[in-house]
Amino acid sequence: MDYGLAWVLVGSLMLLGSIFAGLLSARVGAPLLLVFLALGMLAGREGPGGILFQDSQLAFILGSTALAVILFDGGLRTPRATIERGLGPALALSTLGVLITAGLVAAAAHYLLGFGWVFALLLGSIVSATDAAAVFMLLGKSGIALRDRLRATLEVESGSNDPMAVFLTITFTEMLATGHLDLGWHVAADFALQMGLGGVLGAAGGFALVWLMNRLELSGGLYPILALAGALLIFSGTQLAGGSGFLAIYVAGIVFGNRRVRADQLVGRFFDGLSWLSQIVMFLLLGLLVTPSELLPDLGTALILAVTLMLVARPLATLICLTPFRFPLREQAFVAWVGLRGAVPIFLALFPFLEGFDRSGQAFNIAFVVVLVSLLLQGWTIPWVARRLHVALPPEPEAATRLDLDLARRTDRMDRDLIGYEVMPHSRAADFPLAALELPRRTRLVAVIRAGIVQRLPEVQQLTAGDFVLVITPPETAATLDRFFSRRFASTAGQLSVDQGDFLVEGSSRLRELCAAYGIELGQADPNISLAELLRTRLGEGMGRGDRLRFGQVEFIVVDKIGPEPKRVGIVLEPDAGETGWRRKASSRVRSRLRRWRLRLPSIGSGAGSG
């Protein structure tokens, strides 16, 4: 009994240490997952903790479950609009990109380091996929604002490329077991079967879980447990049926997160905490498994493969996969650098361990060093790289405090949410009289609480900062409401770099006015439509912040959106793809000064200092 309690004590201390170390890492800018991994190593047999942990089977089971939970949580937080924006390029990266990456790393392992082809291909497969936990955390916690399509591509790729890496790792592990390389058509057929089953069973399981959640009358605390049990059932059942369980649970999370579900806010908060716990446990366990002294013999080999991966394989795979989708080179370079490796390669390196191969320890050590190098170099420098490549957009305004309240409902009879907001200073809600505040369609303000006192709505002339309001709204307009009650920057244009616009104009501006003010040739476009209508027509309803449209001799860039409507648009005058770096900045400043006299129409824009 005392022995069991000792393990509970050690485990709780490690979790507490991870949380406090995470707070410290945020202050120094260290990648949080690297901190978890380092704590696991310190607690291991060669660290101060001295814990002897060598159960690779237990680590594999716990790692699989943790990764499944992380993927389901990632799917929950992936809106349909994100899928629509990033699906094509993300699928290219998660299939062809993984193959190219694995092949190039394998070629380096074979020609530079002398490994046999099967073992070299196994190494390439193990390190070929980006890590969902690392990328989700990076994009969610770093505060980097990216073009919507770029961000969507990174998020969807990180959640969908694990199945390809798992398939390749299992395939080459089995080839090592048989002793020969056999890449026949049956391998492609197996891949199609696994991906097909994973996608179909994941979608079907997601819809079934939504149906079950909405039909059962349970105590509130049981709904998150039901969701967890259903998600793990989809994962394990698909895996046992011969499909990709990792793809299935990610797809199920997307389906679940984009449907009306009873107690959805409670489920979301539960999985947010569970995802954090899964990341901590997975990295701590993998840190415990490693023996630092055994890394030294394979250190040089691992460094060569890490450099090949980061500077050759991933960039070439990104270039080949994203060029057909017309991503600018600087965005392709950023995607290449965000190919962050985390727990997934170390987890995949457990497959040879489970087969008992003599060189399984070497594969594990190489994967571990590659992950360390990736977290140290890429994880620590991504915000700096985003700024240097000019892919970081102006930061989003400070979000309003938002409280989602679950309504007791059968979701097929009620399609409204009750949301509470704290009105932020300088928000749109506080800048206009209540009668002039154009809330989204089918949205109603039901209560205003000011200084702790519920106000009579007919007597409220205007909302003020610090008010707490209750709003009933359809779920699809919640993101639009967020922007109404959030703080606005005093000068959004001042946040813009020259790569995001020489001038800033309102989306409601008519093309006729823009052409007269900025000397733009109208071409075949209707002069009476607004710039917002032009952008919606040319870019589609799924356009996001940072999306660009070349229009004659200028380029329009979506800077700010309220729902589907582009509210503010940047204009780049005479964009030249060949101008980069200091030449682009200097020429843009000159053009800006020469054309300021054109700013005669206040309704169109207010120059570089507009709000």
Short mmCIF file of C-alpha atoms in Angstrom, two decimals, residues 194-481:
data_model
loop_
_atom_site.label_atom_id
_atom_site.label_comp_id
_atom_site.label_asym_id
_atom_site.label_seq_id
_atom_site.Cartn_x
_atom_site.Cartn_y
_atom_site.Cartn_z
CA GLN A 194 -6.49 2.40 -43.47
CA MET A 195 -7.16 6.00 -44.50
CA GLY A 196 -10.55 5.17 -45.97
CA LEU A 197 -11.70 3.26 -42.92
CA GLY A 198 -10.29 5.94 -40.65
CA GLY A 199 -12.14 8.73 -42.43
CA VAL A 200 -15.46 6.88 -42.76
CA LEU A 201 -15.55 5.38 -39.27
CA GLY A 202 -14.36 8.66 -37.77
CA ALA A 203 -17.12 10.66 -39.44
CA ALA A 204 -19.78 8.02 -38.67
CA GLY A 205 -18.59 7.74 -35.08
CA GLY A 206 -18.61 11.51 -34.67
CA PHE A 207 -22.21 11.80 -35.86
CA ALA A 208 -23.23 8.85 -33.69
CA LEU A 209 -21.61 10.44 -30.64
CA VAL A 210 -23.40 13.73 -31.31
CA TRP A 211 -26.72 11.87 -31.62
CA LEU A 212 -26.10 9.98 -28.38
CA MET A 213 -25.10 13.13 -26.47
CA ASN A 214 -28.27 14.92 -27.58
CA ARG A 215 -30.64 12.04 -26.79
CA LEU A 216 -29.47 10.98 -23.33
CA GLU A 217 -30.68 12.86 -20.24
CA LEU A 218 -27.69 12.71 -17.87
CA SER A 219 -26.24 14.57 -14.96
CA GLY A 220 -24.15 17.46 -16.30
CA GLY A 221 -20.87 15.97 -15.12
CA LEU A 222 -21.44 12.76 -17.08
CA TYR A 223 -21.54 14.36 -20.53
CA PRO A 224 -17.75 14.94 -20.74
CA ILE A 225 -17.15 11.36 -19.61
CA LEU A 226 -19.55 10.11 -22.27
CA ALA A 227 -17.71 12.15 -24.89
CA LEU A 228 -14.34 10.78 -23.76
CA ALA A 229 -15.57 7.19 -23.76
CA GLY A 230 -17.11 7.61 -27.20
CA ALA A 231 -13.97 9.20 -28.63
CA LEU A 232 -11.70 6.43 -27.32
CA LEU A 233 -14.18 3.83 -28.59
CA ILE A 234 -13.95 5.34 -32.08
CA PHE A 235 -10.14 5.35 -31.86
CA SER A 236 -9.68 1.81 -30.61
CA GLY A 237 -12.50 0.30 -32.68
CA THR A 238 -11.17 1.80 -35.90
CA GLN A 239 -7.66 0.62 -35.08
CA LEU A 240 -8.85 -2.93 -34.41
CA ALA A 241 -10.91 -2.89 -37.62
CA GLY A 242 -7.76 -2.22 -39.67
CA GLY A 243 -8.23 1.52 -40.13
CA SER A 244 -6.28 4.51 -38.88
CA GLY A 245 -7.53 5.21 -35.39
CA PHE A 246 -5.60 8.49 -35.22
CA LEU A 247 -7.31 9.81 -38.35
CA ALA A 248 -10.67 8.54 -37.11
CA ILE A 249 -10.53 10.33 -33.76
CA TYR A 250 -9.38 13.59 -35.38
CA VAL A 251 -12.24 13.46 -37.89
CA ALA A 252 -14.67 12.56 -35.09
CA GLY A 253 -13.47 15.60 -33.14
CA ILE A 254 -14.08 17.87 -36.13
CA VAL A 255 -17.60 16.48 -36.61
CA PHE A 256 -18.37 16.75 -32.90
CA GLY A 257 -16.99 20.27 -32.58
CA ASN A 258 -19.01 21.61 -35.50
CA ARG A 259 -22.42 20.27 -34.44
CA ARG A 260 -24.94 21.40 -31.86
CA VAL A 261 -24.23 19.23 -28.81
CA ARG A 262 -25.76 19.23 -25.35
CA ALA A 263 -23.32 20.52 -22.68
CA ASP A 264 -20.81 21.48 -25.37
CA GLN A 265 -19.18 24.16 -23.21
CA LEU A 266 -18.68 21.71 -20.37
CA VAL A 267 -17.23 19.14 -22.77
CA GLY A 268 -14.91 21.74 -24.29
CA ARG A 269 -13.50 22.81 -20.92
CA PHE A 270 -13.09 19.18 -19.87
CA PHE A 271 -11.10 18.29 -22.99
CA ASP A 272 -9.01 21.44 -22.71
CA GLY A 273 -7.77 20.30 -19.30
CA LEU A 274 -7.50 16.67 -20.40
CA SER A 275 -5.43 17.66 -23.43
CA TRP A 276 -2.99 19.54 -21.19
CA LEU A 277 -2.76 16.52 -18.89
CA SER A 278 -2.17 14.23 -21.89
CA GLN A 279 0.66 16.42 -23.19
CA ILE A 280 2.33 16.57 -19.79
CA VAL A 281 2.03 12.82 -19.17
CA MET A 282 3.23 11.89 -22.68
CA PHE A 283 6.33 14.09 -22.55
CA LEU A 284 7.16 13.12 -18.97
CA LEU A 285 6.93 9.41 -19.82
CA LEU A 286 9.08 9.76 -22.92
CA GLY A 287 11.60 11.75 -20.91
CA LEU A 288 11.69 8.97 -18.32
CA LEU A 289 12.34 6.38 -21.01
CA VAL A 290 15.51 7.99 -22.35
CA THR A 291 18.98 7.39 -20.93
CA PRO A 292 21.05 10.55 -21.62
CA SER A 293 24.41 8.74 -21.61
CA GLU A 294 23.18 6.40 -24.36
CA LEU A 295 22.45 9.37 -26.63
CA LEU A 296 26.12 10.30 -27.01
CA PRO A 297 27.15 7.50 -29.46
CA ASP A 298 24.31 8.47 -31.83
CA LEU A 299 24.57 12.23 -31.31
CA GLY A 300 26.49 13.01 -34.54
CA THR A 301 24.20 10.80 -36.63
CA ALA A 302 21.09 12.38 -35.16
CA LEU A 303 22.39 15.92 -35.72
CA ILE A 304 23.08 15.20 -39.41
CA LEU A 305 19.56 13.86 -39.85
CA ALA A 306 18.06 16.78 -37.89
CA VAL A 307 19.83 19.33 -40.11
CA THR A 308 18.74 17.41 -43.22
CA LEU A 309 15.18 17.35 -41.96
CA MET A 310 14.94 21.05 -41.06
CA LEU A 311 16.97 22.60 -43.88
CA VAL A 312 16.45 20.22 -46.80
CA ALA A 313 13.64 17.68 -46.49
CA ARG A 314 10.89 19.79 -44.93
CA PRO A 315 11.55 22.91 -47.08
CA LEU A 316 11.57 20.89 -50.32
CA ALA A 317 8.41 19.02 -49.34
CA THR A 318 6.74 22.33 -48.50
CA LEU A 319 7.82 23.91 -51.79
CA ILE A 320 6.48 21.00 -53.85
CA CYS A 321 3.19 20.74 -51.95
CA LEU A 322 2.27 24.42 -51.52
CA THR A 323 3.43 25.94 -54.82
CA PRO A 324 0.32 24.65 -56.70
CA PHE A 325 -1.83 26.42 -54.09
CA ARG A 326 -0.09 29.76 -54.79
CA PHE A 327 1.36 30.31 -51.34
CA PRO A 328 3.93 33.13 -51.35
CA LEU A 329 7.53 32.01 -50.86
CA ARG A 330 7.80 33.67 -47.45
CA GLU A 331 4.74 31.74 -46.24
CA GLN A 332 6.19 28.52 -47.63
CA ALA A 333 9.40 29.24 -45.73
CA PHE A 334 7.41 29.79 -42.55
CA VAL A 335 5.46 26.53 -42.99
CA ALA A 336 8.78 24.74 -43.51
CA TRP A 337 10.17 26.16 -40.27
CA VAL A 338 7.01 25.35 -38.30
CA GLY A 339 7.50 21.66 -39.09
CA LEU A 340 7.91 21.15 -35.36
CA ARG A 341 8.79 17.69 -34.08
CA GLY A 342 7.51 16.72 -30.64
CA ALA A 343 6.39 13.56 -28.89
CA VAL A 344 5.12 11.83 -32.05
CA PRO A 345 8.57 10.81 -33.46
CA ILE A 346 9.62 9.49 -30.04
CA PHE A 347 6.31 7.66 -29.78
CA LEU A 348 6.77 6.17 -33.27
CA ALA A 349 10.27 5.03 -32.30
CA LEU A 350 8.60 2.69 -29.79
CA PHE A 351 7.29 0.49 -32.63
CA PRO A 352 10.73 -1.11 -33.24
CA PHE A 353 11.10 -1.47 -29.45
CA LEU A 354 7.90 -3.49 -29.28
CA GLU A 355 9.22 -5.80 -32.03
CA GLY A 356 12.44 -6.30 -30.08
CA PHE A 357 14.87 -5.31 -32.87
CA ASP A 358 18.54 -5.04 -31.94
CA ARG A 359 18.80 -1.50 -33.37
CA SER A 360 15.57 -0.25 -31.83
CA GLY A 361 17.56 1.62 -29.17
CA GLN A 362 19.49 3.49 -31.86
CA ALA A 363 16.28 4.50 -33.65
CA PHE A 364 14.84 5.74 -30.35
CA ASN A 365 17.95 7.75 -29.50
CA ILE A 366 18.08 9.35 -32.96
CA ALA A 367 14.40 10.31 -32.78
CA PHE A 368 14.88 11.79 -29.31
CA VAL A 369 17.81 13.97 -30.40
CA VAL A 370 15.94 15.13 -33.52
CA VAL A 371 13.02 16.20 -31.32
CA LEU A 372 15.33 18.05 -28.93
CA VAL A 373 17.00 19.93 -31.77
CA SER A 374 13.63 20.80 -33.32
CA LEU A 375 12.20 22.11 -30.05
CA LEU A 376 15.36 24.07 -29.27
CA LEU A 377 15.91 25.66 -32.68
CA GLN A 378 12.45 25.83 -34.23
CA GLY A 379 10.28 26.08 -31.13
CA TRP A 380 12.37 28.89 -29.67
CA THR A 381 12.66 30.95 -32.86
CA ILE A 382 9.25 30.71 -34.53
CA PRO A 383 7.95 34.14 -33.37
CA TRP A 384 11.23 35.73 -34.55
CA VAL A 385 11.05 33.90 -37.90
CA ALA A 386 7.42 35.03 -38.38
CA ARG A 387 8.46 38.65 -37.93
CA ARG A 388 11.52 38.34 -40.17
CA LEU A 389 9.50 36.74 -42.96
CA HIS A 390 6.71 39.34 -42.55
CA VAL A 391 4.00 36.68 -42.21
CA ALA A 392 2.84 37.88 -38.76
CA LEU A 393 -0.26 40.03 -39.04
CA PRO A 394 -1.08 42.80 -36.57
CA PRO A 395 -2.16 41.15 -33.31
CA GLU A 396 -5.84 40.59 -32.73
CA PRO A 397 -7.59 43.04 -30.41
CA GLU A 398 -7.83 42.08 -26.76
CA ALA A 399 -10.70 39.64 -26.44
CA ALA A 400 -13.73 40.46 -24.34
CA THR A 401 -14.42 38.32 -21.30
CA ARG A 402 -16.93 35.79 -22.58
CA LEU A 403 -19.12 33.35 -20.67
CA ASP A 404 -21.05 30.72 -22.64
CA LEU A 405 -24.09 29.46 -20.78
CA ASP A 406 -25.59 26.09 -21.69
CA LEU A 407 -29.32 26.27 -22.23
CA ALA A 408 -31.37 23.25 -21.24
CA ARG A 409 -32.43 22.20 -24.69
CA ARG A 410 -33.05 19.58 -27.22
CA THR A 411 -30.70 20.82 -29.89
CA ASP A 412 -33.10 20.06 -32.71
CA ARG A 413 -35.59 22.58 -31.20
CA MET A 414 -33.35 25.46 -30.16
CA ASP A 415 -30.61 27.00 -32.26
CA ARG A 416 -29.61 29.87 -29.96
CA ASP A 417 -26.86 30.32 -27.41
CA LEU A 418 -26.91 32.52 -24.31
CA ILE A 419 -23.56 34.33 -24.05
CA GLY A 420 -22.33 36.81 -21.49
CA TYR A 421 -19.76 39.51 -22.35
CA GLU A 422 -17.84 42.11 -20.45
CA VAL A 423 -17.72 45.23 -22.62
CA MET A 424 -14.10 46.24 -23.23
CA PRO A 425 -12.86 49.85 -23.54
CA HIS A 426 -12.76 51.22 -27.10
CA SER A 427 -14.89 48.34 -28.36
CA ARG A 428 -17.49 48.85 -31.06
CA ALA A 429 -20.22 48.13 -28.51
CA ALA A 430 -19.02 51.02 -26.32
CA ASP A 431 -18.38 53.48 -29.15
CA PHE A 432 -21.94 53.73 -30.50
CA PRO A 433 -25.37 54.43 -28.98
CA LEU A 434 -27.32 51.27 -28.34
CA ALA A 435 -29.92 52.17 -30.96
CA ALA A 436 -27.18 52.54 -33.59
CA LEU A 437 -25.41 49.30 -32.69
CA GLU A 438 -26.01 46.92 -35.59
CA LEU A 439 -25.92 43.50 -33.92
CA PRO A 440 -25.91 40.41 -36.17
CA ARG A 441 -29.21 39.09 -37.46
CA ARG A 442 -31.36 37.10 -34.98
CA THR A 443 -29.29 38.43 -32.07
CA ARG A 444 -30.97 40.10 -29.09
CA LEU A 445 -29.56 41.91 -26.07
CA VAL A 446 -31.52 40.59 -23.06
CA ALA A 447 -29.77 42.10 -20.00
CA VAL A 448 -27.25 44.77 -19.03
CA ILE A 449 -25.54 44.66 -15.62
CA ARG A 450 -23.73 47.86 -14.64
CA ALA A 451 -21.87 48.21 -11.31
CA GLY A 452 -23.60 45.05 -10.09
CA ILE A 453 -27.09 46.39 -10.82
CA VAL A 454 -29.38 45.01 -13.54
CA GLN A 455 -30.41 47.92 -15.78
CA ARG A 456 -33.79 48.49 -17.37
CA LEU A 457 -33.12 48.03 -21.08
CA PRO A 458 -35.37 50.91 -22.27
CA GLU A 459 -33.30 53.27 -20.09
CA VAL A 460 -29.89 52.15 -21.40
CA GLN A 461 -28.81 54.68 -24.02
CA GLN A 462 -25.27 53.36 -24.58
CA LEU A 463 -23.09 50.55 -23.25
CA THR A 464 -20.00 51.54 -21.32
CA ALA A 465 -16.71 49.76 -20.59
CA GLY A 466 -17.13 47.33 -17.71
CA ASP A 467 -20.79 46.55 -18.41
CA PHE A 468 -21.73 42.89 -18.39
CA VAL A 469 -24.32 41.99 -21.03
CA LEU A 470 -26.28 38.85 -21.83
CA VAL A 471 -27.00 38.16 -25.48
CA ILE A 472 -29.04 35.45 -27.17
CA THR A 473 -27.62 34.63 -30.58
CA PRO A 474 -27.34 31.83 -33.14
CA PRO A 475 -24.08 29.89 -32.65
CA GLU A 476 -22.73 30.87 -36.07
CA THR A 477 -22.67 34.56 -35.12
CA ALA A 478 -20.78 34.14 -31.83
CA ALA A 479 -17.42 34.96 -33.45
CA THR A 480 -18.92 38.15 -34.90
CA LEU A 481 -20.17 39.19 -31.47
#
